[in-house]
């Protein structure tokens, strides 16, 4: 098929979603709201409401909308996965509404899954924003690290780096020391070096000890802790990484912290806009499926 | 001084405490209760009540009773710290009641502190339960790893291994999968191997992925997660460890899990009873101070 002149797409996460209206290969309208999959029960009604607002058009849905907290569970497509594999795995709700499948991998006894990130990853390649062989990071609550091979997702690893930080800040012995905003300064850089030792449980207790002994002020503790977690995450991924450039799909805030961490390992970070990458990915799917 | 024929000691932690009555170098009576430092406000009254119940005798207090949540803050003694240094750092409440100081260390920009564990560590050496040069682990919420040198505490590292497990079980995305009891079986052993990769944030997300893909049953997830955390902790400590035997001061449950983890690295674990070690340590302090 060839793409219709206009269609809609939804990047539908657990807590938020973003709706796009495409015309002639470009985003002409996009809006973000908090009606994530976890807070929605009537998905058919939501989709009808989106069409009423954005146009009565074909629609592609990606992300957690295809999970157990979503509309219905769409089977994962195994790696290696490119645009063609995602198109083949589309779950059609009706003849003009489909859910994009997530991707799974299993290597050396370690399993991993993603839902939603695959569209960004493949879009970044389809849109010439990254080479067709590359290592891409998608920082967040669960940071995805994907190895692209010949333009397809060859394998990936998820690190719950952001969730660990939230757990420490919300519920741990360190909670009271971690209230400050995280910034890329000396404390963050010291945290990166400490994190590169990959001894997380000990490095994190060191934050407590430094506070008790007055070695580090609490204003710096959050940045140091973030540095430890991101530093450990990045260091682990550099172990068997053949690439000199590391591409980071992110919003500027978290993207800059990961870029600093990548630079600290001697590699070159390149930040790619994640919304543009999603748009390019969904256009590539729409081009073949709609 | 030489020790009085009888005295009392309290191993006074944050949430629990254990009272010992010594006579002629032996424990004749011991009791544990939940009146930890964090739940007590009138420490003088508590001490009077202990004397009423266990005998009107000289008394040594160790642990969090000397911290900000305790009776009063006793300055840390810096490493290297032996019985003599602890005796010199005793904080005398009155002429027959003293709080044992904690120990601090700082090496390579990393600070660490302990309160209470120092008595066990030095007692294990004083009681000929471990050699005077050794690596000792004290598993728990915060696992202490101390290098004993010439019978003194030469340096140590704390890993918040137990607290991380509690955070994951209590508040994380994995919480619902981690309700089963931890046992030393295949899942725990697989966790140890995974933990030895020292890529904690990724290994922990793998538990989620394995559950989603049905690769591992939830009954095994808690044991696997515990294996990952303990395996990473132990592997990090083996990095620059010169000892063939690793001594573990612990109750049997957690001690056996750490012993399995040590054995998996090819070293020989030796479990030492932590209550006996505390008793020997406090006897050694009493011998010089009371």
Coordinates of C-alpha atoms in Angstrom, one line a residue:
Chain A
X1 CA 0.0 0.0 0.0
X2 CA 1.0 3.6 -0.1
X3 CA 0.3 5.9 2.7
X4 CA -2.9 7.9 2.8
X5 CA -2.4 11.7 2.6
X6 CA -3.5 12.0 6.2
X7 CA -3.6 9.7 9.3
X8 CA -3.4 9.8 13.1
X9 CA -0.9 8.1 15.5
X10 CA -0.9 7.8 19.2
X11 CA 2.3 7.3 21.3
X12 CA 0.2 5.8 24.2
X13 CA 2.3 5.2 27.3
X14 CA 1.3 4.1 30.8
X15 CA 0.7 7.5 32.3
X16 CA 0.7 9.9 29.3
X17 CA -0.1 9.8 25.6
X18 CA 0.7 12.0 22.6
X19 CA -1.5 12.2 19.5
X20 CA -0.1 13.2 16.1
X21 CA -2.0 14.1 12.9
X22 CA 0.1 13.6 9.8
X23 CA -0.5 15.1 6.4
X24 CA 1.6 14.4 3.4
X25 CA 4.5 13.0 5.5
X26 CA 4.6 15.7 8.1
X27 CA 3.2 16.3 11.6
X28 CA 0.6 19.1 11.3
X29 CA -0.8 18.8 14.8
X30 CA 0.3 17.1 18.0
X31 CA -1.0 17.2 21.6
X32 CA 0.1 15.5 24.8
X33 CA -2.3 14.7 27.7
X34 CA -2.3 12.5 30.8
X35 CA -4.9 9.9 29.6
X36 CA -2.3 7.1 29.7
X37 CA -3.2 3.5 29.2
X38 CA -3.4 2.8 32.9
X39 CA -6.1 5.4 33.5
X40 CA -8.3 4.5 30.5
X41 CA -10.9 1.7 30.4
X42 CA -13.0 2.5 27.3
X43 CA -10.3 2.4 24.6
X44 CA -12.9 2.3 21.8
X45 CA -14.5 5.4 23.2
X46 CA -11.1 7.1 23.5
X47 CA -10.3 6.4 19.9
X48 CA -13.6 7.7 18.7
X49 CA -13.0 10.9 20.8
X50 CA -9.6 11.3 19.2
X51 CA -11.0 11.0 15.7
X52 CA -13.7 13.5 16.6
X53 CA -11.0 16.0 17.6
X54 CA -8.2 15.2 15.2
X55 CA -10.0 14.0 12.1
X56 CA -11.9 10.8 11.0
X57 CA -8.8 9.1 9.7
X58 CA -6.9 5.8 9.8
X59 CA -5.0 5.4 13.1
X60 CA -1.9 3.7 14.5
X61 CA -1.5 3.1 18.2
X62 CA 1.9 2.3 19.8
X63 CA 3.1 1.7 23.3
X64 CA 1.5 0.3 26.5
X65 CA -1.9 0.4 24.8
X66 CA -0.9 -3.1 23.5
X67 CA 0.0 -4.4 27.0
X68 CA -1.9 -5.9 29.9
X69 CA -2.7 -2.4 31.1
X70 CA -3.9 -1.4 27.6
X71 CA -6.7 -2.2 25.2
X72 CA -5.6 -5.7 24.4
X73 CA -2.3 -7.7 24.6
X74 CA -0.5 -7.7 21.3
X75 CA 2.2 -10.4 21.0
X76 CA 5.8 -9.2 20.9
X77 CA 7.8 -9.4 17.7
X78 CA 11.2 -11.1 18.3
X79 CA 14.5 -9.4 17.3
X80 CA 15.9 -8.8 14.7
X81 CA 12.9 -6.4 14.2
X82 CA 12.6 -3.7 11.5
X83 CA 9.7 -1.8 10.1
X84 CA 8.6 -4.8 8.0
X85 CA 8.4 -7.0 11.1
X86 CA 6.4 -4.4 13.0
X87 CA 4.0 -4.1 10.1
X88 CA 3.6 -7.8 9.9
X89 CA 2.8 -7.9 13.6
X90 CA 0.2 -5.1 13.6
X91 CA -2.9 -6.0 15.5
X92 CA -5.9 -4.7 13.6
X93 CA -8.8 -3.6 15.8
X94 CA -10.8 -2.8 12.6
X95 CA -9.8 -2.1 9.0
X96 CA -8.3 1.3 9.7
X97 CA -7.2 1.0 13.4
X98 CA -4.1 -1.0 14.4
X99 CA -1.8 -1.5 17.4
X100 CA 1.9 -1.6 16.8
X101 CA 3.5 -4.7 18.5
X102 CA 6.3 -4.4 21.0
X103 CA 9.7 -6.2 20.6
X104 CA 11.2 -9.0 22.7
X105 CA 14.7 -10.4 22.8
X106 CA 16.4 -13.2 24.7
X107 CA 20.2 -13.7 24.7
X108 CA 22.4 -15.7 27.1
X109 CA 19.4 -16.5 29.3
X110 CA 18.4 -12.9 29.7
X111 CA 15.0 -11.8 28.4
X112 CA 14.0 -8.3 27.6
X113 CA 10.9 -6.5 26.3
X114 CA 9.9 -3.0 25.0
X115 CA 6.6 -1.4 23.9
X116 CA 6.7 2.0 22.2
X117 CA 10.4 2.5 22.1
X118 CA 10.7 0.4 18.9
X119 CA 8.9 3.0 16.9
X120 CA 11.4 5.7 18.0
X121 CA 14.4 3.5 17.4
X122 CA 13.4 2.5 13.9
X123 CA 12.2 6.0 13.1
X124 CA 15.6 7.4 14.1
X125 CA 17.1 5.2 11.4
X126 CA 14.4 5.7 8.9
X127 CA 14.7 9.4 9.3
X128 CA 18.5 9.3 8.8
X129 CA 19.0 10.7 12.3
X130 CA 21.3 7.8 13.2
X131 CA 23.3 5.3 11.2
X132 CA 21.8 1.9 10.4
X133 CA 24.4 0.3 12.7
X134 CA 24.5 2.1 16.1
X135 CA 23.9 2.0 19.8
X136 CA 20.9 4.0 20.9
X137 CA 20.0 4.9 24.5
X138 CA 16.5 5.9 25.5
X139 CA 16.8 7.3 29.1
X140 CA 13.9 7.2 31.4
X141 CA 12.3 5.2 34.2
X142 CA 13.5 2.2 32.4
X143 CA 16.4 3.1 30.2
X144 CA 16.5 1.1 26.9
X145 CA 19.8 0.5 25.1
X146 CA 19.3 -0.9 21.6
X147 CA 21.8 -2.1 19.2
X148 CA 20.7 -1.3 15.6
X149 CA 22.0 -3.7 13.0
X150 CA 21.4 -3.1 9.2
X151 CA 18.6 -0.7 10.2
X152 CA 16.8 -3.2 12.4
X153 CA 16.7 -3.7 16.2
X154 CA 19.3 -6.4 16.7
X155 CA 19.1 -6.7 20.5
X156 CA 18.5 -4.5 23.6
X157 CA 19.0 -4.2 27.3
X158 CA 16.7 -2.4 29.7
X159 CA 18.1 -0.9 32.9
X160 CA 15.7 0.3 35.6
X161 CA 18.0 3.2 36.4
X162 CA 15.3 5.9 36.7
X163 CA 13.1 3.6 38.8
X164 CA 15.9 2.9 41.2
X165 CA 16.5 6.7 41.6
X166 CA 12.8 7.2 42.3
X167 CA 12.8 4.3 44.9
X168 CA 15.8 5.8 46.7
X169 CA 14.3 9.3 46.6
X170 CA 10.9 8.1 47.7
X171 CA 11.4 5.3 50.2
X172 CA 15.0 4.7 51.2
X173 CA 17.2 5.7 54.1
X174 CA 18.6 8.3 51.7
X175 CA 15.2 9.8 50.9
X176 CA 15.7 12.9 53.1
X177 CA 19.1 13.6 51.5
X178 CA 17.9 13.4 47.9
X179 CA 15.3 16.1 47.6
X180 CA 17.4 18.6 45.7
X181 CA 17.2 19.0 41.9
X182 CA 19.7 17.0 39.9
X183 CA 22.2 19.1 37.9
X184 CA 25.3 18.4 35.8
X185 CA 28.0 19.8 38.1
X186 CA 30.9 18.5 40.2
X187 CA 28.8 16.2 42.3
X188 CA 27.2 14.6 39.3
X189 CA 30.6 14.1 37.7
X190 CA 32.0 12.6 40.9
X191 CA 28.9 10.3 41.0
X192 CA 29.7 9.2 37.4
X193 CA 33.2 8.1 38.4
X194 CA 31.9 6.3 41.5
X195 CA 29.2 4.6 39.4
X196 CA 31.7 3.4 36.9
X197 CA 33.1 1.1 39.6
X198 CA 29.8 -0.8 39.2
X199 CA 29.4 -1.4 42.9
X200 CA 25.9 0.2 43.3
X201 CA 24.8 -1.1 46.7
X202 CA 28.1 0.2 48.3
X203 CA 28.2 3.4 46.3
X204 CA 24.7 4.3 47.4
X205 CA 25.4 3.6 51.1
X206 CA 28.4 5.9 50.7
X207 CA 25.9 8.8 50.2
X208 CA 24.6 8.1 53.7
X209 CA 28.0 7.9 55.2
X210 CA 29.2 11.1 53.5
X211 CA 26.1 12.8 54.9
X212 CA 26.7 11.5 58.5
X213 CA 30.4 12.5 58.4
X214 CA 29.6 15.9 56.8
X215 CA 31.8 15.1 53.8
X216 CA 29.1 16.1 51.2
X217 CA 26.3 18.5 51.7
X218 CA 22.7 17.3 51.1
X219 CA 22.4 19.9 48.3
X220 CA 24.8 17.8 46.3
X221 CA 23.6 14.3 47.3
X222 CA 20.8 14.0 44.7
X223 CA 23.2 14.9 41.8
X224 CA 25.8 12.5 43.1
X225 CA 23.3 9.7 43.5
X226 CA 22.0 10.3 39.9
X227 CA 25.6 10.3 38.7
X228 CA 26.2 7.0 40.4
X229 CA 23.2 5.3 38.9
X230 CA 23.6 6.8 35.4
X231 CA 27.4 6.2 35.5
X232 CA 26.9 2.5 36.4
X233 CA 24.3 2.1 33.6
X234 CA 26.5 3.7 31.0
X235 CA 29.7 1.9 32.1
X236 CA 28.0 -1.5 31.9
X237 CA 26.8 -0.7 28.3
X238 CA 30.3 0.3 27.2
X239 CA 31.7 -3.1 28.1
X240 CA 31.3 -4.6 24.6
X241 CA 30.4 -1.6 22.6
X242 CA 32.0 -1.2 19.2
X243 CA 30.7 2.3 18.5
X244 CA 32.6 5.5 19.0
X245 CA 29.4 7.6 18.8
X246 CA 26.5 6.8 21.2
X247 CA 23.1 8.1 20.2
X248 CA 20.7 9.3 22.9
X249 CA 16.9 9.6 22.2
X250 CA 15.6 11.9 24.8
X251 CA 14.2 15.2 26.0
X252 CA 17.0 17.7 26.7
X253 CA 17.1 17.4 30.6
X254 CA 17.8 13.7 31.0
X255 CA 19.5 13.6 27.6
X256 CA 22.2 16.0 28.7
X257 CA 22.9 14.0 31.9
X258 CA 23.3 10.8 29.8
X259 CA 25.5 12.7 27.3
X260 CA 27.8 13.8 30.1
X261 CA 28.0 10.2 31.3
X262 CA 28.8 9.0 27.8
X263 CA 31.4 11.7 27.3
X264 CA 33.0 10.7 30.6
X265 CA 33.7 7.2 29.2
X266 CA 35.6 8.8 26.2
X267 CA 32.9 8.2 23.6
X268 CA 31.0 10.8 21.7
X269 CA 27.3 11.4 22.7
X270 CA 24.8 12.5 20.0
X271 CA 21.4 13.6 21.2
X272 CA 18.4 12.9 18.9
X273 CA 15.0 14.3 19.4
X274 CA 12.7 11.5 20.5
X275 CA 9.4 13.0 19.3
X276 CA 10.8 13.5 15.8
X277 CA 12.1 9.9 15.9
X278 CA 8.6 8.6 16.9
X279 CA 7.0 10.6 14.1
X280 CA 9.5 9.2 11.5
X281 CA 8.9 5.7 12.7
X282 CA 5.2 5.9 12.6
X283 CA 5.3 7.4 9.1
X284 CA 7.4 4.5 8.0
X285 CA 4.9 2.1 9.4
X286 CA 1.9 4.0 7.9
X287 CA 3.6 4.1 4.5
X288 CA 3.6 0.3 4.4
X289 CA 0.4 -0.5 6.3
X290 CA -2.2 2.1 5.6
Chain B
X1 CA 41.6 -2.1 85.2
X2 CA 40.5 -5.7 85.3
X3 CA 37.0 -6.7 84.5
X4 CA 34.5 -6.9 87.4
X5 CA 33.1 -10.4 88.0
X6 CA 29.8 -9.3 86.6
X7 CA 28.5 -6.5 84.2
X8 CA 25.8 -5.8 81.7
X9 CA 26.0 -5.0 78.0
X10 CA 23.3 -3.9 75.5
X11 CA 23.6 -4.4 71.7
X12 CA 21.2 -1.5 71.0
X13 CA 20.1 -1.3 67.4
X14 CA 17.6 1.0 65.7
X15 CA 14.6 -1.4 66.0
X16 CA 15.7 -4.1 68.4
X17 CA 18.1 -4.5 71.3
X18 CA 19.7 -7.5 73.1
X19 CA 20.7 -7.3 76.8
X20 CA 23.5 -9.6 78.1
X21 CA 24.5 -10.3 81.7
X22 CA 28.1 -11.5 82.0
X23 CA 29.6 -13.3 85.0
X24 CA 33.2 -14.4 85.2
X25 CA 33.7 -14.0 81.4
X26 CA 30.6 -15.9 80.3
X27 CA 27.0 -14.9 79.3
X28 CA 24.7 -16.1 82.0
X29 CA 21.5 -14.4 80.7
X30 CA 20.5 -12.7 77.5
X31 CA 17.2 -11.3 76.2
X32 CA 16.1 -9.6 73.0
X33 CA 13.2 -7.2 72.7
X34 CA 11.9 -4.5 70.3
X35 CA 12.8 -1.4 72.3
X36 CA 15.3 -0.2 69.7
X37 CA 16.9 3.2 69.9
X38 CA 14.4 4.7 67.5
X39 CA 11.4 3.9 69.8
X40 CA 13.0 5.0 73.1
X41 CA 13.1 8.6 74.4
X42 CA 14.0 8.2 78.1
X43 CA 17.3 6.3 77.8
X44 CA 18.2 6.9 81.5
X45 CA 14.9 5.4 82.5
X46 CA 15.5 2.4 80.2
X47 CA 19.0 1.8 81.6
X48 CA 17.6 2.0 85.2
X49 CA 14.9 -0.5 84.2
X50 CA 17.5 -2.9 82.7
X51 CA 19.5 -2.7 85.9
X52 CA 16.4 -3.5 87.9
X53 CA 15.8 -6.5 85.8
X54 CA 19.3 -7.8 85.1
X55 CA 21.3 -6.6 88.1
X56 CA 22.6 -3.3 89.5
X57 CA 25.9 -3.6 87.6
X58 CA 28.3 -1.6 85.4
X59 CA 27.0 -1.4 81.8
X60 CA 28.4 -1.0 78.3
X61 CA 26.0 0.1 75.5
X62 CA 26.8 -0.4 71.8
X63 CA 25.2 0.4 68.5
X64 CA 22.7 3.1 67.4
X65 CA 22.2 4.2 71.0
X66 CA 25.3 6.3 70.3
X67 CA 23.8 7.9 67.1
X68 CA 21.4 10.8 66.3
X69 CA 18.5 8.4 66.9
X70 CA 20.0 7.3 70.3
X71 CA 20.8 8.7 73.7
X72 CA 23.6 11.0 72.6
X73 CA 25.9 11.2 69.6
X74 CA 29.3 9.6 70.3
X75 CA 32.1 10.6 67.9
X76 CA 33.3 7.9 65.5
X77 CA 36.8 6.4 66.0
X78 CA 38.8 6.3 62.8
X79 CA 40.3 3.2 61.4
X80 CA 42.6 1.4 62.1
X81 CA 40.5 0.6 65.2
X82 CA 41.0 -2.1 67.8
X83 CA 39.7 -2.8 71.3
X84 CA 42.1 -0.2 72.7
X85 CA 40.8 2.5 70.4
X86 CA 37.2 1.7 71.3
X87 CA 38.0 1.8 75.0
X88 CA 39.7 5.2 74.5
X89 CA 36.7 6.5 72.7
X90 CA 34.1 5.3 75.2
X91 CA 31.6 8.0 76.1
X92 CA 30.9 7.8 79.9
X93 CA 27.4 8.7 80.9
X94 CA 28.4 8.2 84.5
X95 CA 31.2 6.4 86.2
X96 CA 29.8 2.9 85.5
X97 CA 27.8 3.4 82.3
X98 CA 29.5 4.0 78.9
X99 CA 28.6 4.0 75.2
X100 CA 30.9 2.3 72.8
X101 CA 31.9 4.5 69.8
X102 CA 31.3 3.6 66.2
X103 CA 34.0 3.5 63.6
X104 CA 34.5 5.6 60.5
X105 CA 36.8 5.3 57.5
X106 CA 37.6 7.3 54.4
X107 CA 39.6 5.9 51.5
X108 CA 39.9 7.1 47.9
X109 CA 37.2 9.8 48.5
X110 CA 34.7 7.2 49.8
X111 CA 33.5 7.6 53.4
X112 CA 31.9 4.9 55.5
X113 CA 30.5 4.4 59.0
X114 CA 29.4 1.7 61.4
X115 CA 27.9 1.5 64.8
X116 CA 27.6 -1.8 66.7
X117 CA 29.2 -4.0 64.1
X118 CA 32.7 -3.0 65.4
X119 CA 32.1 -4.9 68.6
X120 CA 31.2 -8.1 66.7
X121 CA 34.2 -7.7 64.4
X122 CA 36.7 -7.2 67.1
X123 CA 35.1 -9.9 69.3
X124 CA 35.4 -12.4 66.5
X125 CA 39.1 -11.9 66.5
X126 CA 39.4 -11.6 70.3
X127 CA 37.5 -14.9 70.6
X128 CA 39.8 -16.7 68.1
X129 CA 36.8 -17.2 65.9
X130 CA 38.6 -15.6 62.9
X131 CA 42.3 -14.9 62.1
X132 CA 43.6 -11.4 63.0
X133 CA 44.0 -10.8 59.2
X134 CA 40.7 -11.6 57.5
X135 CA 37.7 -10.3 55.4
X136 CA 34.5 -10.4 57.4
X137 CA 31.0 -10.0 56.1
X138 CA 28.0 -9.0 58.2
X139 CA 25.0 -9.4 56.0
X140 CA 21.8 -7.4 56.7
X141 CA 19.9 -4.3 55.7
X142 CA 23.3 -2.7 55.3
X143 CA 25.9 -5.4 54.7
X144 CA 29.3 -4.5 56.3
X145 CA 32.5 -5.9 54.8
X146 CA 35.5 -5.3 57.0
X147 CA 39.1 -6.1 56.4
X148 CA 40.8 -7.0 59.7
X149 CA 44.5 -6.2 59.9
X150 CA 46.6 -7.3 62.9
X151 CA 43.4 -7.8 64.8
X152 CA 42.1 -4.3 64.2
X153 CA 39.5 -3.0 61.8
X154 CA 41.7 -1.8 58.9
X155 CA 38.9 -0.6 56.5
X156 CA 35.4 -1.4 55.5
X157 CA 32.7 -1.0 52.9
X158 CA 28.9 -1.0 53.5
X159 CA 26.6 -2.2 50.8
X160 CA 22.8 -1.4 51.1
X161 CA 22.0 -4.8 49.6
X162 CA 19.3 -5.7 52.1
X163 CA 17.7 -2.3 51.8
X164 CA 17.6 -2.5 48.0
X165 CA 15.8 -5.8 48.2
X166 CA 13.3 -4.4 50.6
X167 CA 12.7 -1.3 48.3
X168 CA 12.2 -3.6 45.3
X169 CA 9.8 -5.8 47.3
X170 CA 7.9 -3.0 48.8
X171 CA 7.7 -0.3 46.2
X172 CA 9.0 -1.2 42.8
X173 CA 7.4 -2.4 39.6
X174 CA 8.7 -5.9 40.7
X175 CA 6.9 -5.8 44.0
X176 CA 4.0 -8.1 43.0
X177 CA 6.5 -10.7 41.6
X178 CA 8.7 -10.7 44.7
X179 CA 6.4 -12.0 47.5
X180 CA 7.7 -15.5 47.7
X181 CA 10.3 -16.6 50.4
X182 CA 13.9 -16.6 49.3
X183 CA 15.5 -20.0 49.2
X184 CA 18.9 -21.3 48.1
X185 CA 17.9 -23.2 45.0
X186 CA 18.4 -23.0 41.2
X187 CA 16.8 -19.6 40.9
X188 CA 19.0 -18.1 43.6
X189 CA 22.1 -19.7 42.0
X190 CA 21.1 -18.3 38.6
X191 CA 20.7 -14.9 40.3
X192 CA 24.2 -15.1 41.7
X193 CA 25.7 -15.7 38.2
X194 CA 23.7 -12.8 36.8
X195 CA 24.6 -10.5 39.8
X196 CA 28.3 -11.3 39.2
X197 CA 28.0 -9.3 35.9
X198 CA 27.6 -6.2 38.2
X199 CA 24.9 -4.6 36.0
X200 CA 22.3 -4.3 38.7
X201 CA 19.8 -2.0 37.1
X202 CA 19.6 -4.2 33.9
X203 CA 19.6 -7.5 35.8
X204 CA 16.6 -6.3 37.9
X205 CA 14.6 -5.2 34.9
X206 CA 15.3 -8.7 33.5
X207 CA 13.1 -10.1 36.3
X208 CA 10.2 -8.0 35.0
X209 CA 10.9 -9.1 31.4
X210 CA 11.2 -12.8 32.3
X211 CA 7.8 -12.5 34.1
X212 CA 6.1 -10.8 31.1
X213 CA 7.5 -13.4 28.7
X214 CA 6.7 -16.3 31.1
X215 CA 10.4 -17.4 31.2
X216 CA 10.5 -17.5 35.0
X217 CA 7.6 -18.2 37.4
X218 CA 7.0 -15.6 40.1
X219 CA 7.6 -18.3 42.7
X220 CA 11.3 -18.1 41.7
X221 CA 11.5 -14.4 41.1
X222 CA 12.3 -13.4 44.8
X223 CA 15.1 -16.0 45.1
X224 CA 16.5 -14.9 41.7
X225 CA 16.4 -11.2 42.7
X226 CA 18.0 -11.9 46.1
X227 CA 20.7 -13.9 44.2
X228 CA 21.3 -10.9 41.8
X229 CA 21.7 -8.5 44.7
X230 CA 23.9 -10.7 46.9
X231 CA 25.9 -11.9 43.9
X232 CA 26.7 -8.4 42.9
X233 CA 27.7 -7.5 46.4
X234 CA 30.0 -10.5 46.9
X235 CA 31.5 -10.2 43.4
X236 CA 32.4 -6.5 44.0
X237 CA 34.1 -7.5 47.3
X238 CA 36.2 -10.2 45.6
X239 CA 37.8 -7.7 43.3
X240 CA 40.8 -7.0 45.4
X241 CA 40.4 -9.7 48.1
X242 CA 43.6 -11.5 49.1
X243 CA 41.9 -14.1 51.3
X244 CA 40.9 -17.6 50.4
X245 CA 38.5 -17.9 53.4
X246 CA 35.7 -15.4 53.8
X247 CA 34.2 -15.1 57.3
X248 CA 30.5 -14.4 57.6
X249 CA 29.0 -13.1 60.9
X250 CA 25.3 -13.8 60.6
X251 CA 22.2 -15.7 61.7
X252 CA 21.9 -19.0 59.8
X253 CA 19.3 -17.9 57.2
X254 CA 21.0 -14.9 55.6
X255 CA 24.4 -16.4 56.5
X256 CA 23.7 -19.5 54.3
X257 CA 22.7 -17.3 51.3
X258 CA 26.0 -15.3 51.6
X259 CA 28.0 -18.5 52.1
X260 CA 26.5 -19.9 48.8
X261 CA 27.4 -16.7 47.1
X262 CA 31.0 -16.8 48.4
X263 CA 31.3 -20.4 47.4
X264 CA 30.1 -19.5 43.9
X265 CA 33.2 -17.3 43.5
X266 CA 35.5 -20.1 44.3
X267 CA 36.4 -19.0 47.9
X268 CA 35.7 -20.8 51.1
X269 CA 32.9 -19.3 53.3
X270 CA 33.1 -19.7 57.1
X271 CA 30.1 -18.8 59.2
X272 CA 30.7 -17.3 62.6
X273 CA 27.9 -16.8 65.2
X274 CA 27.3 -13.1 65.5
X275 CA 25.9 -13.1 69.0
X276 CA 28.9 -15.0 70.3
X277 CA 31.2 -12.5 68.5
X278 CA 29.4 -9.6 70.1
X279 CA 29.7 -11.2 73.6
X280 CA 33.4 -11.7 73.1
X281 CA 33.9 -8.2 71.9
X282 CA 32.1 -6.6 74.8
X283 CA 34.0 -8.8 77.2
X284 CA 37.3 -7.6 75.7
X285 CA 36.1 -4.0 76.1
X286 CA 34.9 -4.6 79.7
X287 CA 38.1 -6.2 80.6
X288 CA 40.0 -3.0 79.9
X289 CA 37.4 -0.4 80.7
X290 CA 35.4 -1.5 83.7

